């Protein structure tokens, strides 16, 4: 097929897009960020903060890739294409040359209209960068320049905001220093694959808004800045300020997140080497602060990482009077909260120096290899409070970790692996593959082995635990499309823990499986049912008997979801969902149930989103997690336990091209209690009311 046919293909395929007006590229559909994020995120069964994962996905999907330059590694990072689709796209491009139009994707084998519509928001042809204009002129004229302000609060009075009590010795009880408002401000200017500049300010509820250099508070409690340039000569990336890094399978540089096990059972087990990324989240840990740069050669890339960042932590005095440094780090505070005098005393107490880098080489068009190294040092030794389960955890003043990794693409197979060793001589290894066995079946396999003394501070390798340490496991995932309109997702994961864990005072093992059946008879209607089961060990409750102290038993958790989505019209969308849980532990069972209804309605400049839900669980173990819609770029997966009801209403209004307003009102009412939460978070009453307000203003539109 000659070049002439390249120009004719988009016209011949125009009939498939008859509802669109013809242009070089089809209209880009709106990103359904809620559905996409919920599908890709790990299954929720712990009270984890998923903001870093959400922010990473948001950054990925806000920067469309050039399909004429993207390799298999870059395409796989979208998690939207199967191995056979990636193979066919690259084969087509190598055979016929660069794409001239996104319409041409219809000529690629294995690309149907559903696939193309799904990836359109995340791809482009060429770059829209105005390379002939000076850099600062491009910055001044950039349309994607905005200010975003968000305010949130709980309207009931928590105990932490009440007047302090006086104890018998005259001391005042602890209370929050600030007001109940949660404030967030972001200024951002970015152009795809050209530059990104941003400032983030954040004040949590209960924190004091004040100017106090002694406690490193300058108005807001958290301040973040980044300046990142792309493609400056041979410099692929130059970043100053706050940033993160992702190379290999994340054993050394994990970019602060790992998708792991979720409803997408095949693509998410593999991480991609996306390199240096600006840090834009409001979490106060898990990022570098300094400078980083990536230099590209003909078939290689070299990255240098430098960081010197303050870290929150609690200090204790050394018992050794001869110790030159009398202060020790007993614990790090990763909550980022500084609401009380005690919490504030942990702010910026220590300094962390990070020096490292990456070297990556394309051995062939199909094989990539690389090495990582990272030195992390603290200005004081870190000595944990000794417990039986943590005696192999890191202790000391510095850690070094290095790794080597590979990625290989062979036909429909993506093979990957990384092995790392830390200063303690503990090792961590990941080995796996993703493949399309046929047009109907995709498979993923991953094996991992993390020693009990493997120490990585910025690693986020695939794991059952929250960190890659003291774990062995094997994961198998399948996606089957037996006939049109039906899809089956399955995974099975076996894991073992050679040493003790928190709340598990014995070596143990367990397994987890998930099955999801999806039926989509029409573009506007879809339904799925999902069941997940997990079995692993846990300490028995403290009965007061010494013989029971270190005994464990198996806890089995089963969660189910039935979901129905119906796009009634362009304006009206409905979602109905039933969730249930069952927990079996030490000869006792508990159950949970939740039913909810979502409604979305929009016309012209405004949109309304609402939910009403009822829940009933026997205890906290049988709690139910569910994804909630929120104001723009705000993430929420709350847990519900006990009995009660939940509703929220979100309004969105576009004042014009420049300004969009969001308002959210939510309320949870319990029928089984007259107090909510405990400690300083306690609310004297059976209900909790929350509100959020957000405004986004584009400066150059």
XYZ file of C-alpha atoms in Angstrom:
701
model
C 0.000 0.000 0.000
C 1.586 3.303 -1.078
C 1.457 6.735 0.396
C -1.596 7.626 -1.632
C -3.600 4.965 0.126
C -2.469 6.448 3.429
C -4.388 9.601 2.585
C -7.372 7.679 1.232
C -7.842 5.380 4.254
C -9.434 8.014 6.532
C -11.950 8.887 3.801
C -12.822 5.248 3.063
C -13.426 4.688 6.770
C -15.511 7.796 7.200
C -18.729 5.799 7.186
C -17.854 4.283 10.545
C -17.885 7.787 12.005
C -20.955 9.101 10.182
C -22.173 10.882 13.274
C -19.065 13.086 13.294
C -18.082 15.936 11.006
C -14.945 15.086 9.032
C -11.625 16.492 10.183
C -8.109 15.172 10.581
C -9.056 13.704 13.918
C -12.436 12.563 15.273
C -13.967 14.560 18.127
C -12.456 13.570 21.457
C -15.036 12.151 23.894
C -15.046 13.329 27.491
C -12.967 11.267 29.908
C -15.090 9.322 32.383
C -12.490 9.708 35.121
C -14.668 8.184 37.851
C -15.364 4.974 35.938
C -11.780 4.686 34.726
C -10.274 5.223 38.163
C -12.670 2.847 39.896
C -11.872 0.131 37.343
C -8.089 0.503 37.602
C -7.680 1.060 41.342
C -6.874 -1.855 43.649
C -9.814 -3.498 45.389
C -10.411 -1.607 48.624
C -10.249 -3.601 51.827
C -8.053 -1.407 54.011
C -8.114 2.223 55.090
C -5.423 3.308 52.658
C -4.944 6.733 51.120
C -5.413 6.295 47.385
C -4.775 9.939 46.511
C -1.279 9.238 45.165
C -2.629 6.541 42.818
C -5.468 8.769 41.660
C -3.086 11.671 41.056
C -0.708 9.440 39.086
C -3.522 8.218 36.844
C -4.750 11.774 36.456
C -1.319 12.950 35.322
C -1.044 10.037 32.903
C -4.363 10.755 31.261
C -3.839 14.524 31.157
C -0.837 14.020 28.862
C -1.930 12.296 25.620
C 0.752 10.257 23.895
C 1.866 10.603 20.278
C 0.960 7.260 18.687
C 3.527 7.832 15.939
C 6.352 7.837 18.493
C 5.014 5.688 21.327
C 6.720 2.343 21.832
C 5.163 -0.735 23.414
C 6.276 0.406 26.878
C 4.459 3.735 26.541
C 1.321 2.183 25.061
C 1.154 -0.414 27.825
C 1.317 2.354 30.439
C -2.177 3.493 29.433
C -3.692 0.172 30.670
C -6.259 0.537 27.872
C -4.884 -1.776 25.167
C -4.377 -5.531 25.135
C -0.977 -7.000 24.174
C -2.294 -8.121 20.794
C -3.668 -4.631 20.086
C -0.322 -3.038 20.955
C 1.490 -5.547 18.747
C -0.866 -4.905 15.824
C -0.603 -1.115 16.167
C 3.207 -1.152 16.077
C 3.231 -3.692 13.229
C 0.833 -1.536 11.211
C 2.913 1.592 11.861
C 6.152 -0.145 10.856
C 4.552 -1.447 7.669
C 2.658 1.620 6.440
C 4.469 4.504 8.138
C 3.213 7.166 10.557
C -0.504 7.663 11.100
C -1.922 10.661 9.251
C -5.237 10.682 11.101
C -6.767 9.075 14.152
C -9.503 7.785 11.834
C -6.835 5.462 10.476
C -6.904 3.446 13.699
C -9.923 1.657 12.241
C -7.605 0.013 9.719
C -5.471 -1.530 12.475
C -6.366 -5.196 13.093
C -8.014 -5.856 16.488
C -9.098 -2.196 16.833
C -12.887 -1.930 16.963
C -14.910 1.235 17.450
C -15.260 0.580 21.201
C -11.476 0.399 21.641
C -10.884 3.516 19.563
C -13.466 5.534 21.488
C -11.877 4.407 24.762
C -8.348 5.548 23.854
C -9.147 8.732 21.886
C -8.901 11.057 24.924
C -5.397 9.771 25.652
C -3.677 9.827 22.251
C -2.741 12.342 19.588
C -0.828 12.588 16.319
C 2.267 14.737 16.492
C 2.790 17.483 19.022
C 0.874 20.703 19.432
C 3.993 22.354 20.813
C 4.803 25.685 19.168
C 8.509 24.930 18.947
C 9.263 28.006 16.857
C 8.202 30.329 19.670
C 10.457 31.228 22.622
C 9.848 29.182 25.757
C 8.606 31.991 27.996
C 6.275 33.199 25.260
C 4.777 29.703 25.101
C 4.345 29.811 28.870
C 2.620 33.214 28.819
C 0.259 32.217 26.000
C -0.544 28.693 27.187
C -4.310 28.121 27.328
C -4.045 25.348 29.916
C -3.250 27.766 32.735
C -5.599 27.663 35.678
C -6.175 28.441 39.329
C -8.121 25.939 41.403
C -9.442 26.579 44.914
C -11.246 23.989 47.043
C -12.799 24.283 50.491
C -14.176 21.346 52.504
C -15.493 20.955 56.033
C -17.573 18.834 58.377
C -20.328 20.958 59.920
C -20.874 19.041 63.153
C -18.445 20.001 65.914
C -15.768 17.410 66.533
C -14.359 17.065 70.035
C -11.069 18.549 68.866
C -12.758 21.902 68.222
C -14.472 22.150 71.626
C -12.986 24.070 74.597
C -10.317 21.995 76.390
C -10.999 20.211 79.651
C -8.884 20.784 82.751
C -7.368 17.758 84.452
C -6.894 17.342 88.203
C -3.342 18.706 87.960
C -4.476 21.809 86.079
C -3.274 20.715 82.630
C -5.486 21.387 79.632
C -6.539 18.500 77.415
C -5.366 18.360 73.817
C -7.384 20.175 71.174
C -6.947 21.144 67.528
C -5.035 24.358 66.926
C -6.956 25.477 63.848
C -10.454 25.668 62.392
C -12.506 22.889 60.722
C -11.894 24.134 57.173
C -9.870 22.011 54.751
C -8.378 24.403 52.172
C -6.559 23.591 48.945
C -5.115 25.881 46.259
C -3.461 24.820 43.007
C -1.920 26.966 40.276
C -0.908 25.007 37.222
C 0.337 25.785 33.735
C 1.248 22.926 31.425
C 1.561 21.971 27.795
C 1.696 18.343 26.742
C 5.291 17.084 26.395
C 6.636 20.641 26.643
C 6.488 21.983 30.194
C 4.656 21.844 33.517
C 4.828 24.492 36.246
C 2.758 24.337 39.392
C 2.257 25.378 43.000
C 0.108 23.513 45.530
C -0.977 24.786 48.965
C -2.900 22.633 51.425
C -4.323 23.063 54.936
C -6.087 20.130 56.566
C -9.047 20.484 58.892
C -7.811 21.307 62.391
C -4.523 22.790 61.214
C -3.772 26.409 61.964
C -3.476 28.886 59.099
C -0.570 30.988 60.330
C 2.834 32.403 59.445
C 5.367 30.804 61.777
C 8.854 30.064 60.355
C 9.839 28.331 63.607
C 7.393 25.520 62.848
C 7.833 25.720 59.052
C 4.301 27.031 58.562
C 3.912 29.726 55.954
C 0.176 30.233 55.790
C -0.859 26.805 54.547
C 0.614 23.784 56.291
C 1.911 22.159 53.083
C 3.594 23.859 50.138
C 4.697 22.152 46.930
C 6.302 23.550 43.777
C 7.537 22.030 40.533
C 9.076 23.232 37.282
C 9.471 20.570 34.596
C 10.686 20.854 30.994
C 10.472 18.191 28.312
C 12.491 17.655 25.123
C 15.092 20.395 25.540
C 17.611 19.264 22.953
C 18.843 15.849 24.079
C 17.440 16.419 27.555
C 14.259 14.366 27.726
C 13.197 15.749 31.111
C 14.493 18.425 33.479
C 12.633 18.814 36.766
C 13.166 21.179 39.698
C 11.154 21.152 42.909
C 8.917 18.236 43.860
C 8.905 15.198 41.613
C 8.671 11.405 41.565
C 10.296 8.677 39.504
C 9.217 5.365 38.007
C 11.658 2.869 36.481
C 11.506 -0.880 36.030
C 8.901 -2.650 38.134
C 9.081 -0.149 40.970
C 11.411 -1.937 43.396
C 13.663 1.127 43.689
C 11.670 3.913 42.028
C 7.938 3.247 42.280
C 6.511 6.766 41.754
C 4.630 6.500 45.036
C 1.990 4.027 43.889
C 1.232 0.545 42.600
C -2.055 -0.438 40.988
C -1.813 -4.117 41.871
C -4.968 -6.221 42.103
C -8.232 -4.808 40.785
C -11.086 -5.315 38.347
C -8.638 -4.935 35.453
C -7.012 -8.293 36.078
C -4.386 -8.339 33.309
C -2.609 -5.041 32.442
C -2.206 -3.480 35.892
C 0.287 -6.042 37.252
C 3.055 -4.516 35.133
C 4.570 -1.102 35.811
C 6.052 1.045 33.069
C 9.257 3.079 33.109
C 7.629 6.469 32.664
C 10.657 8.254 34.147
C 10.547 11.591 35.960
C 7.110 13.057 36.697
C 6.141 16.292 38.468
C 4.626 15.733 41.902
C 1.255 17.457 42.181
C -0.558 15.639 45.008
C -1.078 17.042 48.503
C 0.280 14.004 50.361
C 3.275 15.088 52.418
C 5.475 12.033 51.831
C 6.596 9.693 49.062
C 8.175 12.270 46.738
C 11.581 13.785 46.031
C 12.375 17.474 46.531
C 15.350 18.779 44.580
C 16.347 18.311 40.946
C 16.340 15.508 38.395
C 17.214 15.236 34.730
C 17.091 12.602 31.992
C 19.505 12.754 29.049
C 18.758 10.775 25.886
C 21.343 9.272 23.561
C 20.762 7.331 20.373
C 19.455 4.225 22.095
C 19.981 4.972 25.774
C 18.822 7.279 28.555
C 20.557 8.351 31.757
C 18.776 9.917 34.726
C 20.257 11.665 37.761
C 18.198 12.185 40.923
C 19.051 14.525 43.803
C 16.799 15.366 46.722
C 17.080 16.989 50.130
C 13.728 17.048 51.875
C 12.361 17.654 55.364
C 10.492 14.738 56.891
C 8.039 14.551 59.773
C 8.974 12.280 62.625
C 9.177 11.766 66.337
C 12.514 11.948 68.110
C 13.796 10.136 71.169
C 17.062 10.413 73.058
C 19.767 7.790 72.674
C 20.459 5.661 75.727
C 24.143 5.654 74.816
C 25.723 8.704 76.455
C 28.758 8.329 74.175
C 26.574 8.649 71.071
C 27.623 11.753 69.161
C 24.094 12.301 67.872
C 21.905 12.079 70.951
C 18.658 12.247 68.948
C 17.157 9.175 67.336
C 14.260 8.858 64.931
C 11.747 6.576 66.611
C 9.036 6.909 63.954
C 8.085 8.848 60.847
C 4.747 10.624 60.617
C 3.251 9.914 57.189
C -0.230 11.232 57.938
C 0.750 14.796 57.040
C -1.494 16.056 59.847
C -0.356 18.823 62.207
C -3.542 19.650 64.099
C -2.429 19.364 67.712
C 0.647 20.450 69.635
C 1.832 16.831 69.608
C 1.371 16.425 65.842
C 2.967 19.802 65.176
C 6.025 18.765 67.175
C 6.770 16.138 64.491
C 6.805 18.604 61.581
C 10.072 18.776 59.622
C 12.071 17.264 62.480
C 14.486 15.409 60.225
C 16.234 15.752 56.885
C 16.451 13.118 54.187
C 19.130 13.140 51.489
C 18.522 11.066 48.353
C 21.060 10.569 45.568
C 20.550 8.123 42.751
C 19.887 7.497 39.139
C 18.888 5.240 36.316
C 20.534 4.059 33.122
C 18.349 2.466 30.474
C 19.353 1.078 27.090
C 17.310 -0.203 24.169
C 19.240 -3.349 23.290
C 16.919 -3.987 20.344
C 13.584 -2.446 19.318
C 11.960 -5.206 21.385
C 14.281 -5.454 24.406
C 15.035 -2.794 27.013
C 17.301 -3.152 30.021
C 18.236 -0.838 32.848
C 19.859 -0.356 36.230
C 18.739 1.722 39.223
C 20.558 2.985 42.283
C 19.401 5.061 45.246
C 21.183 6.230 48.381
C 18.981 7.498 51.202
C 20.472 9.109 54.291
C 18.960 10.717 57.390
C 20.510 13.335 59.641
C 19.783 11.087 62.659
C 19.662 7.292 63.060
C 16.273 5.632 62.713
C 15.738 3.123 65.525
C 12.244 1.642 65.779
C 10.510 0.639 68.972
C 11.505 -3.061 68.986
C 8.705 -5.546 68.406
C 8.881 -9.238 67.467
C 7.537 -8.538 63.977
C 9.817 -5.597 63.074
C 13.264 -6.854 64.081
C 14.316 -7.218 60.419
C 13.002 -3.802 59.377
C 15.444 -1.033 58.486
C 17.420 0.563 61.284
C 20.338 2.929 60.940
C 21.167 6.223 59.278
C 21.490 5.304 55.596
C 20.343 2.760 53.054
C 21.542 1.912 49.573
C 19.571 -0.090 47.071
C 20.352 -1.084 43.500
C 18.510 -3.073 40.874
C 18.581 -4.309 37.318
C 15.501 -4.792 35.158
C 14.364 -5.755 31.675
C 11.329 -5.451 29.411
C 10.956 -7.611 26.312
C 8.241 -7.606 23.668
C 7.941 -10.716 21.531
C 4.886 -10.924 19.294
C 1.946 -10.842 21.735
C 4.093 -11.364 24.838
C 5.312 -8.625 27.172
C 7.940 -10.081 29.503
C 9.268 -8.046 32.413
C 11.338 -8.407 35.536
C 13.456 -6.628 38.123
C 15.729 -7.797 40.911
C 17.078 -5.530 43.646
C 19.383 -5.744 46.649
C 19.494 -3.366 49.605
C 22.300 -2.499 52.024
C 21.076 -5.216 54.402
C 21.741 -7.784 51.618
C 18.021 -8.458 51.452
C 16.757 -8.973 47.920
C 13.527 -8.387 46.056
C 12.567 -9.876 42.701
C 9.646 -9.566 40.295
C 9.233 -11.674 37.159
C 6.191 -11.875 34.926
C 4.524 -11.578 31.564
C 1.361 -10.282 29.901
C 0.060 -11.853 26.717
C -2.888 -12.249 24.388
C -3.315 -15.987 23.921
C -5.971 -15.324 21.289
C -8.363 -12.608 20.214
C -10.608 -13.635 23.098
C -8.147 -14.368 25.927
C -5.551 -12.186 27.676
C -3.372 -13.502 30.487
C -0.973 -12.081 33.051
C 1.435 -13.888 35.355
C 3.632 -12.442 38.101
C 5.969 -14.032 40.632
C 7.559 -12.004 43.431
C 9.935 -12.698 46.299
C 10.791 -10.041 48.890
C 13.143 -10.957 51.736
C 12.203 -10.078 55.305
C 15.194 -7.695 55.383
C 14.638 -6.089 51.961
C 14.519 -2.317 52.470
C 13.238 0.143 49.875
C 11.881 3.580 50.789
C 10.577 4.608 47.370
C 9.719 1.178 46.004
C 6.164 0.095 45.305
C 6.431 -3.312 43.738
C 3.429 -5.582 43.294
C 2.530 -6.992 46.723
C -0.292 -8.152 48.949
C 1.113 -6.001 51.744
C 1.368 -2.234 51.546
C 5.159 -2.519 51.106
C 7.405 -4.992 49.237
C 8.976 -6.769 52.217
C 8.684 -10.236 53.809
C 6.515 -11.711 51.061
C 6.463 -14.392 48.384
C 3.646 -14.795 45.918
C 2.315 -15.888 42.544
C -0.421 -14.051 40.653
C -2.406 -15.249 37.639
C -4.911 -13.006 35.855
C -7.259 -13.656 32.935
C -9.575 -11.614 30.764
C -11.889 -13.625 28.538
C -14.253 -12.272 25.888
C -16.103 -15.483 24.943
C -18.717 -13.831 22.745
C -19.703 -10.326 21.804
C -21.022 -8.190 24.675
C -19.690 -10.515 27.404
C -16.431 -10.259 29.342
C -14.981 -12.305 32.203
C -12.186 -11.068 34.472
C -10.460 -13.464 36.865
C -7.418 -13.486 39.106
C -5.913 -15.786 41.699
C -3.074 -14.754 43.996
C -1.235 -17.016 46.421
C 1.037 -15.312 48.951
C 3.106 -16.231 51.982
C 4.918 -14.259 54.667
C 8.100 -16.029 55.867
C 8.359 -13.857 58.979
C 5.933 -12.224 61.422
C 3.759 -9.265 60.411
C 1.845 -6.595 62.261
C -1.194 -8.319 63.825
C 0.149 -11.701 62.652
C 2.641 -13.088 65.182
C 3.624 -16.161 63.152
C 4.778 -16.959 59.614
C 1.663 -17.369 57.485
C 0.213 -17.695 54.032
C -3.055 -17.043 52.238
C -4.763 -16.539 48.935
C -7.132 -14.185 47.168
C -9.325 -14.527 44.092
C -11.691 -12.348 42.130
C -14.273 -13.109 39.449
C -16.144 -10.471 37.475
C -18.722 -11.055 34.736
C -19.633 -8.052 32.580
C -22.493 -7.855 30.103
C -22.877 -4.869 27.786
C -25.697 -5.472 25.291
C -25.767 -1.848 24.171
C -23.476 1.146 24.312
C -25.883 2.730 26.809
C -26.442 -0.289 29.062
C -24.016 -2.454 31.012
C -24.120 -4.719 34.042
C -21.600 -6.693 36.032
C -21.398 -8.959 39.038
C -18.148 -9.281 40.983
C -17.147 -11.600 43.826
C -13.856 -11.466 45.697
C -12.556 -13.709 48.464
C -9.451 -13.380 50.626
C -8.110 -15.767 53.260
C -5.128 -14.999 55.483
C -4.003 -15.196 59.107
C -4.638 -12.741 61.915
C -3.855 -12.719 65.624
C -6.626 -13.934 67.889
C -8.278 -11.225 70.004
C -6.625 -10.688 73.384
C -8.607 -12.872 75.775
C -6.376 -12.200 78.761
C -5.015 -15.739 78.689
C -1.201 -15.853 78.258
C -1.471 -18.997 76.114
C -3.594 -17.125 73.553
C -1.242 -14.166 73.097
C 0.579 -15.381 70.005
C -2.056 -17.624 68.448
C -3.456 -16.871 65.009
C -6.511 -17.946 63.061
C -7.656 -17.661 59.464
C -9.892 -14.728 58.583
C -11.934 -15.155 55.405
C -13.493 -12.111 53.735
C -15.919 -12.285 50.821
C -17.188 -9.176 49.059
C -19.704 -8.955 46.249
C -21.015 -6.268 43.912
C -23.898 -6.207 41.470
C -23.862 -3.094 39.310
C -26.168 -1.779 36.581
C -25.348 1.308 34.459
C -27.907 2.858 32.134
C -27.361 5.921 29.952
C -31.028 6.833 29.515
C -30.248 9.795 27.263
C -27.457 12.266 26.640
C -28.685 14.161 29.690
C -29.615 11.360 32.111
C -27.439 8.569 33.542
C -28.482 6.011 36.180
C -26.443 3.576 38.250
C -27.853 0.993 40.647
C -25.553 -1.030 42.859
C -25.835 -3.696 45.552
C -22.803 -4.548 47.706
C -22.414 -7.239 50.343
C -19.707 -8.665 52.576
C -19.191 -11.737 54.709
C -16.402 -12.231 57.261
C -15.576 -15.511 59.004
C -13.028 -15.348 61.833
C -12.425 -17.616 64.816
C -15.823 -19.350 64.811
C -17.785 -16.141 64.343
C -19.369 -14.556 61.300
C -20.370 -11.022 60.413
C -22.184 -9.645 57.406
C -22.613 -6.367 55.611
C -25.032 -5.039 53.017
C -25.379 -1.820 51.056
C -27.705 -0.669 48.294
C -27.294 2.600 46.415
C -28.723 4.575 43.534
C -26.797 7.168 41.504
C -28.323 9.770 39.209
C -26.512 12.167 36.868
C -28.353 14.810 34.891
C -26.840 17.558 32.796
C -27.950 20.187 30.324
C -25.989 22.947 28.648
C -23.756 24.525 31.289
C -24.816 22.608 34.390
C -24.740 19.074 35.737
C -26.248 17.462 38.837
C -24.944 14.230 40.396
C -26.639 12.531 43.328
C -26.585 9.346 45.390
C -28.779 7.769 48.019
C -27.541 4.682 49.889
C -28.599 2.419 52.752
C -26.078 0.269 54.641
C -26.164 -2.333 57.400
C -23.073 -4.159 58.691
C -22.576 -6.219 61.835
C -19.176 -4.769 62.730
C -16.131 -2.952 61.389
C -14.652 -6.134 59.890
C -17.656 -6.408 57.563
C -17.431 -2.751 56.510
C -18.131 -1.861 52.898
C -16.059 0.434 50.707
C -17.595 2.234 47.767
C -16.347 4.815 45.291
C -18.038 8.228 45.511
C -18.265 11.057 43.013
C -16.794 14.295 44.239
C -15.866 17.749 43.050
C -13.286 18.045 40.279
C -10.080 16.004 40.763
C -11.042 15.023 44.303
C -10.958 11.405 45.341
C -13.180 9.526 47.768
C -13.561 5.844 48.763
C -15.139 5.916 52.254
C -15.836 2.849 54.391
C -19.274 2.278 55.917
C -19.992 0.181 59.006
C -22.971 -0.030 61.324
C -26.470 0.913 60.195
C -27.592 4.065 58.470
C -28.058 6.007 55.280
C -25.836 8.143 53.087
C -26.638 10.712 50.442
C -24.785 13.369 48.504
C -25.577 15.937 45.844
C -23.039 17.588 43.524
C -23.710 20.595 41.355
C -21.468 21.739 38.500
C -21.959 24.969 36.567
C -19.869 26.438 33.743
C -19.899 30.230 33.911
C -18.122 30.355 30.560
C -14.886 29.196 28.984
C -12.871 30.453 31.942
C -14.775 29.492 35.085
C -16.403 26.341 36.443
C -18.037 26.023 39.871
C -18.619 22.837 41.885
C -20.631 22.407 45.084
C -21.052 19.151 47.017
C -23.249 18.413 50.009
C -23.137 15.010 51.755
C -24.650 13.561 54.902
C -24.380 10.242 56.735
C -27.015 9.400 59.350
C -26.546 6.423 61.681
C -29.416 4.596 63.364
C -27.301 2.434 65.689
C -25.312 5.050 67.602
C -25.441 8.518 69.103
C -21.719 9.236 68.712
C -19.523 9.039 65.627
C -15.796 8.238 65.662
C -13.618 8.596 68.759
C -10.894 10.719 70.319
C -10.630 14.270 69.009
C -12.556 13.234 65.873
C -15.627 12.317 67.940
C -18.965 13.872 66.974
C -21.680 14.007 69.635
C -24.626 12.969 67.499
C -25.792 10.354 64.977
C -25.051 12.252 61.770
C -22.127 13.792 59.907
C -22.600 16.543 57.318
C -19.913 17.534 54.826
C -19.681 20.211 52.156
C -17.181 20.978 49.406
C -16.827 24.019 47.203
C -14.461 24.240 44.236
C -13.794 26.867 41.607
C -11.488 26.485 38.606
C -10.488 29.542 36.612
C -8.555 29.430 33.321
C -6.419 32.532 32.905
C -5.814 32.501 29.137
C -9.069 31.275 27.616
